[in-house]
Coordinates of C-alpha atoms and ligand atoms in Angstrom, one line a residue:
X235 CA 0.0 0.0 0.0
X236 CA 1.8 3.7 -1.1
X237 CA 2.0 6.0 1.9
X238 CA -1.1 7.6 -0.1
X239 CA -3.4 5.6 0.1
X240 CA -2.8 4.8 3.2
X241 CA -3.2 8.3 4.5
X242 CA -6.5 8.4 2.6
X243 CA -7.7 5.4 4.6
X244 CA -6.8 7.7 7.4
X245 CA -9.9 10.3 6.6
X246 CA -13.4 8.8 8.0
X247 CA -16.9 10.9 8.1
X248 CA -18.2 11.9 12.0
X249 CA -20.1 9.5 12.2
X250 CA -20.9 7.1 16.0
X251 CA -18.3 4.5 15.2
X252 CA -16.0 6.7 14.6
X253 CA -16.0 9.0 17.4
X254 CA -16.4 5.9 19.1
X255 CA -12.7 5.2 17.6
X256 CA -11.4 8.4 18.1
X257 CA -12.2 8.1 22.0
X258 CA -10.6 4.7 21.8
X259 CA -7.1 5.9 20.2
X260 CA -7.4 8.8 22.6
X261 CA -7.6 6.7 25.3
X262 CA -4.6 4.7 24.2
X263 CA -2.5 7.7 24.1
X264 CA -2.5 8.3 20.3
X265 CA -3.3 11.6 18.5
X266 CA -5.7 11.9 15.9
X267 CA -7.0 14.9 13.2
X268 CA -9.8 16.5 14.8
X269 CA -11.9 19.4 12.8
X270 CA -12.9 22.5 14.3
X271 CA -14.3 25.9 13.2
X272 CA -11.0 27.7 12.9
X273 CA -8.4 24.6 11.3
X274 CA -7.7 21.1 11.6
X275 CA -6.3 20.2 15.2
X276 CA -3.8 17.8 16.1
X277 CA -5.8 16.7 19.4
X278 CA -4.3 14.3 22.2
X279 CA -5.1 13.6 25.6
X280 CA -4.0 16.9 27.7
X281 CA -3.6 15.3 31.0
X282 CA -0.8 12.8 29.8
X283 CA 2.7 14.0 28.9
X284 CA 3.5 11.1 26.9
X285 CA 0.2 11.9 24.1
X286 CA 1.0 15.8 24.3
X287 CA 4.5 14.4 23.9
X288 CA 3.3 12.9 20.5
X289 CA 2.0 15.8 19.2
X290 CA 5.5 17.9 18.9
X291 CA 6.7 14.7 17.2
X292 CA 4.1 14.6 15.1
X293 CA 4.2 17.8 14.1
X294 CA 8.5 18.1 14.5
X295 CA 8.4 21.3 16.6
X296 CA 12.1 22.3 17.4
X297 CA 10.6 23.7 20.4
X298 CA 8.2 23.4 22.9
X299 CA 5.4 26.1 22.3
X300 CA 2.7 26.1 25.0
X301 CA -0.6 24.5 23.6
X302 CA -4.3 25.0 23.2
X303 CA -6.3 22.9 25.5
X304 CA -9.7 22.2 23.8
X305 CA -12.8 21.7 26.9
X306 CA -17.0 21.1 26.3
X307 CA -17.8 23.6 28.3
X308 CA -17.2 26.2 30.5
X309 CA -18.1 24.2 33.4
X310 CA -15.0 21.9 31.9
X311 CA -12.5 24.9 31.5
X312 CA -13.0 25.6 35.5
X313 CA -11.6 22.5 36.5
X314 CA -8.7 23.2 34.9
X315 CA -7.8 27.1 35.5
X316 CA -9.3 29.8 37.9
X317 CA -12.0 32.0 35.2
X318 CA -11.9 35.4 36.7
X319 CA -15.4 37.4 36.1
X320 CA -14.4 39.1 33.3
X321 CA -12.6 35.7 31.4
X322 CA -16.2 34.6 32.4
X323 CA -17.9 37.5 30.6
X324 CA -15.5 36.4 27.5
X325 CA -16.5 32.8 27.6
X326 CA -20.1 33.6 27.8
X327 CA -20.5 35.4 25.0
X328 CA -17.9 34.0 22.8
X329 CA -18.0 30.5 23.7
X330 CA -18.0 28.3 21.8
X331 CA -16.2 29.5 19.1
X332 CA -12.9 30.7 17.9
X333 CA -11.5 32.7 21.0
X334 CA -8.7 31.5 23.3
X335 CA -8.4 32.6 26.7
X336 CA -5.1 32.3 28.5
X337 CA -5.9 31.9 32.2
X338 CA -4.0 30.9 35.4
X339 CA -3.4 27.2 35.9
X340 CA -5.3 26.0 39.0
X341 CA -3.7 24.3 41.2
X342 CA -4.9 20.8 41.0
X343 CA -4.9 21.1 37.4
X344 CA -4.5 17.7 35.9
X345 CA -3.2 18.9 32.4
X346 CA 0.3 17.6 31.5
X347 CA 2.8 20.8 32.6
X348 CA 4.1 20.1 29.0
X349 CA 1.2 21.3 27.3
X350 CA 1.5 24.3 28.7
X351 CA 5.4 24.6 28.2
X352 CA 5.7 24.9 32.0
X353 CA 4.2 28.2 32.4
X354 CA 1.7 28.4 35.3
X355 CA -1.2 29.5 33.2
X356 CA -3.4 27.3 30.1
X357 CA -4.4 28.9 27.1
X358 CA -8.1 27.5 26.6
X359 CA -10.8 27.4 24.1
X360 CA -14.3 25.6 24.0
X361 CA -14.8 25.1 20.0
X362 CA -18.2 25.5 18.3
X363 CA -17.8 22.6 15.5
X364 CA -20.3 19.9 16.3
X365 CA -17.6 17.0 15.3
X366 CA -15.1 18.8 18.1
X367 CA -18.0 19.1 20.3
X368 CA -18.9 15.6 19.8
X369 CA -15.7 14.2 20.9
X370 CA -14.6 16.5 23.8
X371 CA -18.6 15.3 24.9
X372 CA -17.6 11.4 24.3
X373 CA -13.8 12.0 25.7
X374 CA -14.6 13.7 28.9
X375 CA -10.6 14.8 29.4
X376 CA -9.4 17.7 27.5
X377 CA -7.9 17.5 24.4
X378 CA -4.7 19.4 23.6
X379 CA -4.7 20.4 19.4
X380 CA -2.2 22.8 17.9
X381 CA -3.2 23.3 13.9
X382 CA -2.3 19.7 12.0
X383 CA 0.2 20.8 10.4
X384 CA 4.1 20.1 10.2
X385 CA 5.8 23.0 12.0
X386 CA 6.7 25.7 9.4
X387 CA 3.6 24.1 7.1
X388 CA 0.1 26.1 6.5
X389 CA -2.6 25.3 8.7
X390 CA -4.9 22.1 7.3
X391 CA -8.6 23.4 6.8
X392 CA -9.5 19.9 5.1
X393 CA -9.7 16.5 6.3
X394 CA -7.5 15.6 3.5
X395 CA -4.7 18.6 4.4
X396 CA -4.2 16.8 7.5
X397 CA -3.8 13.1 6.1
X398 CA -1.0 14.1 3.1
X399 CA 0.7 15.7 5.5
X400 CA 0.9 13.4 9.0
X401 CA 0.6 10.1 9.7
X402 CA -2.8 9.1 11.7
X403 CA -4.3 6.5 12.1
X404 CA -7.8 8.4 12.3
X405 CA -8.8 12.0 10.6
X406 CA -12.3 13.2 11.4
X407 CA -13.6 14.4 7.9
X408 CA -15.7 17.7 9.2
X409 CA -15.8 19.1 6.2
X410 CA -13.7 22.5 5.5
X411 CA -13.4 24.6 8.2
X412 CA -15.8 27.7 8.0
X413 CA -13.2 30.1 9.8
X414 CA -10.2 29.1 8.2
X415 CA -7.5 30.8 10.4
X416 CA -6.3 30.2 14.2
X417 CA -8.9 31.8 16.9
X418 CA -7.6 34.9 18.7
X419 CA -5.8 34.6 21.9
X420 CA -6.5 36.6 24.8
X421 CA -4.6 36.6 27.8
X422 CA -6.8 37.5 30.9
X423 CA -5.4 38.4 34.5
X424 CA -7.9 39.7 37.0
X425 CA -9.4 42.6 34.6
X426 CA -6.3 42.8 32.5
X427 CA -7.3 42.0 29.2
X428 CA -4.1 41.6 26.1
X429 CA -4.1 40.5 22.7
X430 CA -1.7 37.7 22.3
X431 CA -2.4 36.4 18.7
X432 CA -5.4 37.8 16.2
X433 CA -7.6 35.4 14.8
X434 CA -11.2 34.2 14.1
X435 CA -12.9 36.7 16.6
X436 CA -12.5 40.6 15.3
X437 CA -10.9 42.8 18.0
X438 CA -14.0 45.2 17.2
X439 CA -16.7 42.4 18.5
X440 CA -14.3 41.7 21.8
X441 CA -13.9 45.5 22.5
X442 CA -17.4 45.9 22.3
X443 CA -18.2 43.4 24.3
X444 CA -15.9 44.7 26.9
X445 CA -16.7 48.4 26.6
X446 CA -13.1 48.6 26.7
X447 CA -9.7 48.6 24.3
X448 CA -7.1 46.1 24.5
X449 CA -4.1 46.5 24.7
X450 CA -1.8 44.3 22.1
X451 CA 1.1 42.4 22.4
X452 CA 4.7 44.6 22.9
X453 CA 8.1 43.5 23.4
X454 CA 7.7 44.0 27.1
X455 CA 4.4 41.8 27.3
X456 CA 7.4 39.2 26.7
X457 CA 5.2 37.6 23.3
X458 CA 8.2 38.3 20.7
X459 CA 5.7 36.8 18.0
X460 CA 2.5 34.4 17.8
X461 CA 3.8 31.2 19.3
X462 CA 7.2 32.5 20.6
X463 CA 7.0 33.1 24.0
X464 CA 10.4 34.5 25.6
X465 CA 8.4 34.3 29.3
X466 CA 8.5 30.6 29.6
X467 CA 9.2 28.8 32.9
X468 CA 12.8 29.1 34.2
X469 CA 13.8 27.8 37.0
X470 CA 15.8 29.8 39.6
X471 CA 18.2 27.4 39.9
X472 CA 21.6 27.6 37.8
X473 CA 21.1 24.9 34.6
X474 CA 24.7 23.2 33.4
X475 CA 23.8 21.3 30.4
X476 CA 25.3 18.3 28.5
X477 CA 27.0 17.3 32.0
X478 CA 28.9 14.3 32.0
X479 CA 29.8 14.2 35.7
X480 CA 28.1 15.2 39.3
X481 CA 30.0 18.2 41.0
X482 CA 29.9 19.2 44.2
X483 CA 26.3 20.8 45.8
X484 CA 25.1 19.8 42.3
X485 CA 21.2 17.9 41.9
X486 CA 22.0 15.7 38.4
X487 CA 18.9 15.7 35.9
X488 CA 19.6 12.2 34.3
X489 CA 19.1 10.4 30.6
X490 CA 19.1 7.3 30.3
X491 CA 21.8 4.9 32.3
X492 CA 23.5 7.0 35.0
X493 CA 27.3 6.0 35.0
X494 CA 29.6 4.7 37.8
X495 CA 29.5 7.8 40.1
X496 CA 26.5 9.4 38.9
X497 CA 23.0 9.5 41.4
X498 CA 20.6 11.4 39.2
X499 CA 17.9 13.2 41.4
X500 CA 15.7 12.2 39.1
X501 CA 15.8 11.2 35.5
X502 CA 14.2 12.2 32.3
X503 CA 14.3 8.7 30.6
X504 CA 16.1 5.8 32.0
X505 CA 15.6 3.8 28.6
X506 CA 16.4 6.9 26.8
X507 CA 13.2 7.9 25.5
X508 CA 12.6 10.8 23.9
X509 CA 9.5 11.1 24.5
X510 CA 9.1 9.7 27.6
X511 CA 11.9 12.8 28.8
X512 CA 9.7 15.5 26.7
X513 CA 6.7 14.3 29.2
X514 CA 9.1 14.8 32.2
X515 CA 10.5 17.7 31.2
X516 CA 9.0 20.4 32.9
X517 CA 7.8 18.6 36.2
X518 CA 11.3 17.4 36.9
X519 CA 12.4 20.6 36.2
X520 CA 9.8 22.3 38.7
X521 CA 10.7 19.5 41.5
X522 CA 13.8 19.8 41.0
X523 CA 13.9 23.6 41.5
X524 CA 12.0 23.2 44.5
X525 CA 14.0 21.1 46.5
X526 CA 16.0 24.2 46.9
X527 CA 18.9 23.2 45.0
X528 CA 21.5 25.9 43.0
X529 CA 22.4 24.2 40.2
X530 CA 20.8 21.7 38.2
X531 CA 23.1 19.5 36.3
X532 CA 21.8 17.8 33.3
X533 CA 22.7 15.1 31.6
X534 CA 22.9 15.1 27.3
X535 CA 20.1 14.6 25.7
X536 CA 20.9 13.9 22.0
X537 CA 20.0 16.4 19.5
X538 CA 17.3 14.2 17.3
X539 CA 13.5 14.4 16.9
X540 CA 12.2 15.4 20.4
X541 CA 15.7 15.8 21.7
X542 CA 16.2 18.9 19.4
X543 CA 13.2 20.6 21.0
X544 CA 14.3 19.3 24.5
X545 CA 17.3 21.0 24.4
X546 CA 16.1 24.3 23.0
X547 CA 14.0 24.7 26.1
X548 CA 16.8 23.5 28.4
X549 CA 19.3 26.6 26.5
X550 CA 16.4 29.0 27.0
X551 CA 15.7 28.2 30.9
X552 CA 20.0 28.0 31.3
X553 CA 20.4 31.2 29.6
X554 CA 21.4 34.3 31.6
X555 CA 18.5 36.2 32.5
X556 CA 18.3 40.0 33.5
X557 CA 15.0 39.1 35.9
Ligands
TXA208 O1 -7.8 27.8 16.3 C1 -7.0 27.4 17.1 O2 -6.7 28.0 18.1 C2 -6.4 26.1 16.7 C3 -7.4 25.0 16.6 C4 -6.9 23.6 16.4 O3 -8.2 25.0 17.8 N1 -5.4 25.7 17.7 C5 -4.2 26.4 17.8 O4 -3.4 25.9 18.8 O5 -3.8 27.3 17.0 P1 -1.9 26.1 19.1 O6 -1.6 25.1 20.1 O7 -1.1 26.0 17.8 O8 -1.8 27.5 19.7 C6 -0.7 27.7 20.5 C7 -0.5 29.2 20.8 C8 0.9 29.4 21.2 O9 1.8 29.5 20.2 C9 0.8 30.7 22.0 O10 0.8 31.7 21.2 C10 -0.6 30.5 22.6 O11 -1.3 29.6 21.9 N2 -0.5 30.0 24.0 C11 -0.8 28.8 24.4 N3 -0.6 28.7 25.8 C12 -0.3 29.9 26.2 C13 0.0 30.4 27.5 N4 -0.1 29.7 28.6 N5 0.3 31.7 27.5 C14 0.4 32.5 26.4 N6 0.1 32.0 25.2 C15 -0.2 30.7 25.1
MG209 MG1 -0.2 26.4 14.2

C-alpha cells in the first residue's frame, strides 16, 4: 500500500463509530485529526505528557510552544484554571467558538505541565464545531490540538490537508473549516485583558463586548511573535547542560543509564526515550527547583527528533537572565 493511500484510509466521516474510535485511540495515548471551526487540530489527551509528547513529534516542533487545551464547556475549563469574572464574561458570549483565553493554571490542574510549556497559566478554548463538540462530549478529558500541520507548514482546513501531510491512524472528515484561520488569543489576568495572537474573533466584536480597548502584544508583554514566548518557565536554579559528571552541591537531571559515580535526582528517561523525557521535562524541572537546589546539572540529551526541542528549552531556561 503507497503512503497515499494509506493516509486516505486515514480520513473517516463523524459518524458514532467513529468518534467511538477516536475516543478509543485517545484513550490509548495516540493523536488523531480532529476538525474544528478555525483549522484542523492535532488533538491528544491533555492530562498525559507522553500523548502531548506525541503531538511535537508529530508535528517536529524544534521547540516546545505552549498549547491550546480544547474543553466542552465552561463548566469543563473551571476545573482546569481559575476563570476570573471578566474571562467569564469572554466565555459567555464567545463560547464556543474561535476565542482562546489564556488563564492561570489551577492548582490541582491535571493537564500535562508540557502542554503548557511549563508556564503556570493554560491557554483555553471551547470550540463550536459539532464534530469537536462531539468528541470532547464522548472524551470527557481535555484534548490538547495545535493546527495539524508540520511545523513551518500552513494550517490544514480539510480533512485531506491533515492526512497528506501526517501520519494518523484516524482524521475526522468535518468538512472545510468555516473560519479558516487560528482563533484569537486573549490573555486575561484579573481585569487585564491583552491580545496575544489575532484570529477568528475581530478585536472590534471583543472591545465591544468589553466596553473597553485592549491592549496588544509589545516586546515587554514578553510575546516576541505568535507562538514565541520568551516568558517561559525558568527555574531559579543555575542549569549546566550536556553534564557528564556530578560536582559538588550539584542535583544531576539524568538520561538514560547513570554512569559509575553518577546518582541522578531524578531522571528524564532511563531507557532513553525521547519522548518519555519530553513528558518529564517540565515537572522534573519544577521539583527539582523546588527542592532548593543551585544548580541543576543535566545530563545530554541527543540532539534528534524530540531531543532537538528538549534541548532548545533546556538553553532557554540556562540562559542568563536579567530578571
Ligand atoms: O484555532 C485554534 O486555536 C487552533 C485549533 C486547532 O483550535 N489551535 C491552535 O493551537 O492554534 P496552538 O496550540 O497552535 O496555539 C498555540 C499558541 C501558542 O503558540 C501561544 O501563542 C498561545 O497559543 N498560548 C498557548 N498557551 C499559552 C499560554 N499559557 N500563555 C500564552 N500564550 C499561550
Ligand atoms: Mg499552528
Amino acid at each position: 500500500m503507497s503512503v497515499a493511500t494509506h493516509h486516505k484510509a486515514a480520513i473517516q466521516p463523524p459518524t458514532d463509530a467513529t468518534i467511538e474510535r477516536a475516543v478509543a485511540l485517545l484513550r490509548a495515548g495516540h493523536p488523531i485529526g480532529l476538525p474544528t471551526e478555525t483549522v484542523y487540530g492535532l488533538a491528544a489527551d491533555a492530562t498525559s505528557g507522553d500523548a502531548v509528547a506525541q503531538i511535537f513529534a508529530l508535528k517536529q516542533r524544534p521547540q516546545f510552544n505552549p498549547l491550546i487545551v480544547h474543553c466542552h464547556d465552561l463548566d469543563a475549563a473551571r476545573s482546569l484554571v481559575v476563570v476570573s469574572s471578566l474571562a467569564e464574561k469572554l466565555a459567555r458570549e464567545f463560547w464556543p467558538g474561535p476565542l482562546t483565553l489564556v488563564m492561570p493554571r489551577r492548582p490541582d490542574c491535571p493537564v500535562s505541565l508540557l502542554a503548557s510549556a511549563g508556564l503556570d497559566t493554560l491557554a483555553i478554548r471551547v470550540p463550536a464545531h459539532p464534530v469537536a463538540r462531539d468528541v470532547l462530549e464522548a472524551y470527557k478529558n481535555p484534548l490538547a490540538a495545535p493546527s495539524a500541520n508540520p511545523s513551518g507548514r500552513l494550517s490544514p482546513t480539510t480533512a485531506s490537508a491533515v492526512a497528506e501531510a501526517l501520519p494518523l491512524s484516524l482524521v475526522i472528515d468535518g468538512g472545510p473549516c468555516s473560519v479558516g484561520l487560528e482563533s484569537t488569543i486573549l490573555s486575561v489576568e484579573g481585569d487585564e485583558v491583552r491580545l496575544l495572537r489575532p484570529g477568528g474573533i475581530p478585536m472590534e466584536d471583543l472591545e465591544s463586548s468589553l466596553g473597553v480597548k485592549v491592549s496588544a502584544f509589545t516586546q515587554t508583554s514578553q510575546v516576541t511573535a505568535p507562538g514565541q514566548l520568551a516568558s517561559h518557565y525558568a527555574p531559579r536554579a543555575k542549569l549546566r547542560l550536556n553534564a557528564r559528571d556530578q560536582r559538588p552541591g550539584e542535583v544531576l537531571l539524568g538520561f538514560g543509564e547513570p554512569r559509575p559515580g553518577q546518582t541522578p535526582y531524578a531522571n528524564l528517561s532511563l531507557t532513553g526515550d525521547l519522548r518519555e523525557a519530553a513528558a518529564n521535562l517540565f515537572r522534573m524541572l519544577r521539583d527539582l527547583d523546588a527542592s532548593g537546589t543551585a544548580c541543576i546539572a543535566v545530563m545530554p540529551v541527543p540532539e534528534i527528533g524530540l531531543g532537538r526541542a528538549i534541548n532548545d528549552r533546556l538553553d532557554r531556561a540556562a540562559a542568563p537572565r536579567d530578571r
